[in-house]
Amino acid sequence: LALPGFPRAILARNPNPNPNPNPNPRPKPRPKPSTMLSGKACIITGATSGIGRATARLFAAEGARVVAVGRNQSALDELPGELGEAFVLGICADLTEAGEPERVVREGVVPPSPDPDPDPDPDASPGPDPDAG
């Protein structure tokens, strides 16, 4: 037996060049979900298919609040059913377009500013008159 680039002495000590002694190892059990992402808000881009969608599922399973971003609105509409309570918002956006990344952050992360006085008390005094001297 001769393999180019392998000295005979190495092959003699290890006749099986495969470093894995068990060709059919059992898959390792999957660890239980952690809470590392619990309560964290995560923007997942490409969440409508492939790796992005799988990432959204994984982050949701890990306890994250998921803001899903993708170009396919119908696929975004399916995500609340898949992600359950972890789904926060789906944003249809093409991040290669100017202004879209900023819009995604504005809509998905930055909370809207609160209304300064959502229910003013009509009986409250208006305070001092700034023009009175």
PDB file of C-alpha atoms in Angstrom:
ATOM      1  CA  LEU A   1       0.000   0.000   0.000  1.00  0.00           C
ATOM      2  CA  ALA A   2       1.456   3.333  -1.011  1.00  0.00           C
ATOM      3  CA  LEU A   3      -0.172   6.718  -0.864  1.00  0.00           C
ATOM      4  CA  PRO A   4       1.566   9.735  -2.344  1.00  0.00           C
ATOM      5  CA  GLY A   5       2.829  12.047   0.371  1.00  0.00           C
ATOM      6  CA  PHE A   6       2.544   9.506   3.226  1.00  0.00           C
ATOM      7  CA  PRO A   7       5.721   7.835   4.444  1.00  0.00           C
ATOM      8  CA  ARG A   8       5.413   4.068   4.806  1.00  0.00           C
ATOM      9  CA  ALA A   9       6.228   4.244   8.531  1.00  0.00           C
ATOM     10  CA  ILE A  10       3.110   6.330   9.269  1.00  0.00           C
ATOM     11  CA  LEU A  11       0.892   3.974   7.294  1.00  0.00           C
ATOM     12  CA  ALA A  12       2.421   0.964   9.065  1.00  0.00           C
ATOM     13  CA  ARG A  13       1.542   2.366  12.502  1.00  0.00           C
ATOM     14  CA  ASN A  14      -1.969   3.364  11.454  1.00  0.00           C
ATOM     15  CA  PRO A  15      -3.225   1.201   8.624  1.00  0.00           C
ATOM     16  CA  ASN A  16      -6.567   3.037   8.653  1.00  0.00           C
ATOM     17  CA  PRO A  17      -5.888   6.655   7.568  1.00  0.00           C
ATOM     18  CA  ASN A  18      -9.427   7.633   8.685  1.00  0.00           C
ATOM     19  CA  PRO A  19      -8.966   9.524  11.995  1.00  0.00           C
ATOM     20  CA  ASN A  20     -12.553   8.707  13.036  1.00  0.00           C
ATOM     21  CA  PRO A  21     -12.487   5.211  14.565  1.00  0.00           C
ATOM     22  CA  ASN A  22     -16.289   4.954  14.529  1.00  0.00           C
ATOM     23  CA  PRO A  23     -17.639   5.530  11.006  1.00  0.00           C
ATOM     24  CA  ASN A  24     -21.243   5.796  12.269  1.00  0.00           C
ATOM     25  CA  PRO A  25     -21.139   7.831  15.481  1.00  0.00           C
ATOM     26  CA  ARG A  26     -24.420   8.559  17.221  1.00  0.00           C
ATOM     27  CA  PRO A  27     -25.538  12.141  16.929  1.00  0.00           C
ATOM     28  CA  LYS A  28     -24.986  14.065  20.121  1.00  0.00           C
ATOM     29  CA  PRO A  29     -28.185  14.972  21.945  1.00  0.00           C
ATOM     30  CA  ARG A  30     -29.268  18.512  21.282  1.00  0.00           C
ATOM     31  CA  PRO A  31     -28.843  20.731  24.326  1.00  0.00           C
ATOM     32  CA  LYS A  32     -31.960  22.137  25.924  1.00  0.00           C
ATOM     33  CA  PRO A  33     -32.715  25.720  24.955  1.00  0.00           C
ATOM     34  CA  SER A  34     -30.927  28.216  27.134  1.00  0.00           C
ATOM     35  CA  THR A  35     -32.278  31.508  28.302  1.00  0.00           C
ATOM     36  CA  MET A  36     -29.309  33.463  27.010  1.00  0.00           C
ATOM     37  CA  LEU A  37     -31.543  35.419  24.622  1.00  0.00           C
ATOM     38  CA  SER A  38     -34.548  35.581  26.935  1.00  0.00           C
ATOM     39  CA  GLY A  39     -36.203  38.974  26.680  1.00  0.00           C
ATOM     40  CA  LYS A  40     -33.692  40.315  24.145  1.00  0.00           C
ATOM     41  CA  ALA A  41     -34.978  41.990  20.996  1.00  0.00           C
ATOM     42  CA  CYS A  42     -33.308  40.645  17.859  1.00  0.00           C
ATOM     43  CA  ILE A  43     -33.592  41.832  14.276  1.00  0.00           C
ATOM     44  CA  ILE A  44     -33.304  38.813  11.972  1.00  0.00           C
ATOM     45  CA  THR A  45     -32.678  39.737   8.349  1.00  0.00           C
ATOM     46  CA  GLY A  46     -33.575  37.305   5.597  1.00  0.00           C
ATOM     47  CA  ALA A  47     -36.179  35.833   7.963  1.00  0.00           C
ATOM     48  CA  THR A  48     -38.523  34.778   5.178  1.00  0.00           C
ATOM     49  CA  SER A  49     -36.482  31.776   4.025  1.00  0.00           C
ATOM     50  CA  GLY A  50     -33.404  29.610   4.460  1.00  0.00           C
ATOM     51  CA  ILE A  51     -30.861  30.386   7.138  1.00  0.00           C
ATOM     52  CA  GLY A  52     -32.634  33.590   8.175  1.00  0.00           C
ATOM     53  CA  ARG A  53     -35.899  31.754   8.833  1.00  0.00           C
ATOM     54  CA  ALA A  54     -34.077  28.986  10.721  1.00  0.00           C
ATOM     55  CA  THR A  55     -32.296  31.649  12.783  1.00  0.00           C
ATOM     56  CA  ALA A  56     -35.621  33.299  13.619  1.00  0.00           C
ATOM     57  CA  ARG A  57     -36.976  29.937  14.824  1.00  0.00           C
ATOM     58  CA  LEU A  58     -33.859  29.234  16.885  1.00  0.00           C
ATOM     59  CA  PHE A  59     -33.789  32.678  18.486  1.00  0.00           C
ATOM     60  CA  ALA A  60     -37.504  32.374  19.299  1.00  0.00           C
ATOM     61  CA  ALA A  61     -36.846  28.990  20.928  1.00  0.00           C
ATOM     62  CA  GLU A  62     -34.071  30.616  22.967  1.00  0.00           C
ATOM     63  CA  GLY A  63     -36.494  33.218  24.325  1.00  0.00           C
ATOM     64  CA  ALA A  64     -35.722  36.198  22.096  1.00  0.00           C
ATOM     65  CA  ARG A  65     -38.293  38.693  20.904  1.00  0.00           C
ATOM     66  CA  VAL A  66     -37.960  38.492  17.122  1.00  0.00           C
ATOM     67  CA  VAL A  67     -38.278  41.343  14.648  1.00  0.00           C
ATOM     68  CA  ALA A  68     -38.291  39.544  11.302  1.00  0.00           C
ATOM     69  CA  VAL A  69     -37.124  41.319   8.155  1.00  0.00           C
ATOM     70  CA  GLY A  70     -37.485  39.986   4.629  1.00  0.00           C
ATOM     71  CA  ARG A  71     -38.567  40.848   1.122  1.00  0.00           C
ATOM     72  CA  ASN A  72     -41.447  38.359   0.898  1.00  0.00           C
ATOM     73  CA  GLN A  73     -44.565  39.717   2.621  1.00  0.00           C
ATOM     74  CA  SER A  74     -46.541  36.464   2.385  1.00  0.00           C
ATOM     75  CA  ALA A  75     -43.694  34.571   4.071  1.00  0.00           C
ATOM     76  CA  LEU A  76     -43.542  37.251   6.786  1.00  0.00           C
ATOM     77  CA  ASP A  77     -47.283  36.790   7.335  1.00  0.00           C
ATOM     78  CA  GLU A  78     -46.670  33.099   8.184  1.00  0.00           C
ATOM     79  CA  LEU A  79     -44.100  33.807  10.903  1.00  0.00           C
ATOM     80  CA  PRO A  80     -46.437  34.698  13.799  1.00  0.00           C
ATOM     81  CA  GLY A  81     -47.885  31.177  13.576  1.00  0.00           C
ATOM     82  CA  GLU A  82     -44.407  29.635  13.603  1.00  0.00           C
ATOM     83  CA  LEU A  83     -42.792  31.797  16.260  1.00  0.00           C
ATOM     84  CA  GLY A  84     -45.746  32.335  18.588  1.00  0.00           C
ATOM     85  CA  GLU A  85     -45.291  34.882  21.365  1.00  0.00           C
ATOM     86  CA  ALA A  86     -41.667  35.473  20.354  1.00  0.00           C
ATOM     87  CA  PHE A  87     -42.802  37.197  17.157  1.00  0.00           C
ATOM     88  CA  VAL A  88     -42.867  40.956  17.653  1.00  0.00           C
ATOM     89  CA  LEU A  89     -42.987  42.463  14.193  1.00  0.00           C
ATOM     90  CA  GLY A  90     -42.504  41.586  10.541  1.00  0.00           C
ATOM     91  CA  ILE A  91     -41.006  44.250   8.311  1.00  0.00           C
ATOM     92  CA  CYS A  92     -41.036  43.858   4.555  1.00  0.00           C
ATOM     93  CA  ALA A  93     -37.870  45.566   3.328  1.00  0.00           C
ATOM     94  CA  ASP A  94     -35.108  45.267   0.752  1.00  0.00           C
ATOM     95  CA  LEU A  95     -32.015  46.215   2.734  1.00  0.00           C
ATOM     96  CA  THR A  96     -30.044  46.950  -0.426  1.00  0.00           C
ATOM     97  CA  GLU A  97     -32.249  50.010  -1.036  1.00  0.00           C
ATOM     98  CA  ALA A  98     -31.186  53.378   0.376  1.00  0.00           C
ATOM     99  CA  GLY A  99     -32.882  54.237   3.649  1.00  0.00           C
ATOM    100  CA  GLU A 100     -34.299  50.760   4.279  1.00  0.00           C
ATOM    101  CA  PRO A 101     -31.821  49.704   7.001  1.00  0.00           C
ATOM    102  CA  GLU A 102     -32.566  52.912   8.893  1.00  0.00           C
ATOM    103  CA  ARG A 103     -36.323  52.336   8.516  1.00  0.00           C
ATOM    104  CA  VAL A 104     -35.989  48.790   9.853  1.00  0.00           C
ATOM    105  CA  VAL A 105     -34.120  50.003  12.934  1.00  0.00           C
ATOM    106  CA  ARG A 106     -36.552  52.884  13.421  1.00  0.00           C
ATOM    107  CA  GLU A 107     -39.604  50.600  13.199  1.00  0.00           C
ATOM    108  CA  GLY A 108     -38.145  47.524  14.832  1.00  0.00           C
ATOM    109  CA  VAL A 109     -35.972  48.784  17.656  1.00  0.00           C
ATOM    110  CA  VAL A 110     -36.508  52.412  18.533  1.00  0.00           C
ATOM    111  CA  PRO A 111     -39.718  52.678  20.547  1.00  0.00           C
ATOM    112  CA  PRO A 112     -42.073  55.429  19.467  1.00  0.00           C
ATOM    113  CA  SER A 113     -41.847  58.542  21.602  1.00  0.00           C
ATOM    114  CA  PRO A 114     -44.670  58.654  24.120  1.00  0.00           C
ATOM    115  CA  ASP A 115     -47.462  61.156  23.728  1.00  0.00           C
ATOM    116  CA  PRO A 116     -46.542  64.005  26.104  1.00  0.00           C
ATOM    117  CA  ASP A 117     -50.055  64.085  27.618  1.00  0.00           C
ATOM    118  CA  PRO A 118     -52.280  61.360  26.190  1.00  0.00           C
ATOM    119  CA  ASP A 119     -55.336  62.294  28.295  1.00  0.00           C
ATOM    120  CA  PRO A 120     -55.155  65.903  29.500  1.00  0.00           C
ATOM    121  CA  ASP A 121     -57.273  66.719  32.537  1.00  0.00           C
ATOM    122  CA  PRO A 122     -59.757  69.401  31.463  1.00  0.00           C
ATOM    123  CA  ASP A 123     -60.126  70.594  35.078  1.00  0.00           C
ATOM    124  CA  ALA A 124     -56.399  71.098  35.632  1.00  0.00           C
ATOM    125  CA  SER A 125     -55.132  74.656  35.814  1.00  0.00           C
ATOM    126  CA  PRO A 126     -53.009  75.606  32.831  1.00  0.00           C
ATOM    127  CA  GLY A 127     -50.183  76.810  35.055  1.00  0.00           C
ATOM    128  CA  PRO A 128     -48.604  80.271  35.212  1.00  0.00           C
ATOM    129  CA  ASP A 129     -49.109  82.544  32.271  1.00  0.00           C
ATOM    130  CA  PRO A 130     -45.697  83.041  30.617  1.00  0.00           C
ATOM    131  CA  ASP A 131     -46.778  86.480  29.326  1.00  0.00           C
ATOM    132  CA  ALA A 132     -47.784  87.754  32.762  1.00  0.00           C
ATOM    133  CA  GLY A 133     -45.137  89.915  34.215  1.00  0.00           C
TER     134      GLY A 133
END
